[in-house]
């Protein structure tokens, strides 16, 4: 009975897979005179250590991904910029309240226009300029280091 196998298979309990959500953020590598703006967010790493990162965050409703990158950089790093072009995407997984989250952060190469990193918001302990070559080695997360390295290779596009 070929149908009996199919019916028996449909009665087997399905394995419980964790629910997966998808999340998109936007960020930027702000370049000026061979340096970029880095931030130390108030949120610590899982082990409690300080994190050195690039500014990034979620788009607001009705906001393009480029607009979100510019706004997040303004809020977290205190500077206004112009979009030079896309740098690339950083993809990773994390868990929030037992739910697996597939995260994509779209980064842009940004040209500094005005502002001071000291003018950052409450989500950031510190924002400062750092030589791009140093940032490519010092940033906490591999994806941020990769974006700084890409920006270093394209710094001539900004200046």
Short mmCIF file of C-alpha atoms in Angstrom, two decimals, residues 29-31 66 70 73 79-85 108-114 158:
data_model
loop_
_atom_site.label_atom_id
_atom_site.label_comp_id
_atom_site.label_asym_id
_atom_site.label_seq_id
_atom_site.Cartn_x
_atom_site.Cartn_y
_atom_site.Cartn_z
CA UNK A 29 32.29 53.85 6.86
CA UNK A 30 32.84 57.61 7.00
CA UNK A 31 36.14 58.52 5.35
CA UNK A 66 20.84 54.85 2.18
CA UNK A 70 23.15 58.49 6.83
CA UNK A 73 25.89 57.72 11.22
CA UNK A 79 28.78 63.59 11.56
CA UNK A 80 26.93 64.40 8.34
CA UNK A 81 27.99 62.60 5.18
CA UNK A 82 27.29 61.98 1.54
CA UNK A 83 26.93 58.49 0.08
CA UNK A 84 29.79 57.62 -2.26
CA UNK A 85 28.47 54.12 -2.98
CA UNK A 108 28.04 52.30 2.42
CA UNK A 109 31.21 54.24 1.76
CA UNK A 110 30.49 57.74 3.04
CA UNK A 111 32.30 61.05 2.51
CA UNK A 112 32.53 63.32 5.56
CA UNK A 113 30.74 66.65 5.10
CA UNK A 114 30.46 68.24 8.57
CA UNK A 158 36.20 59.84 -1.50
#
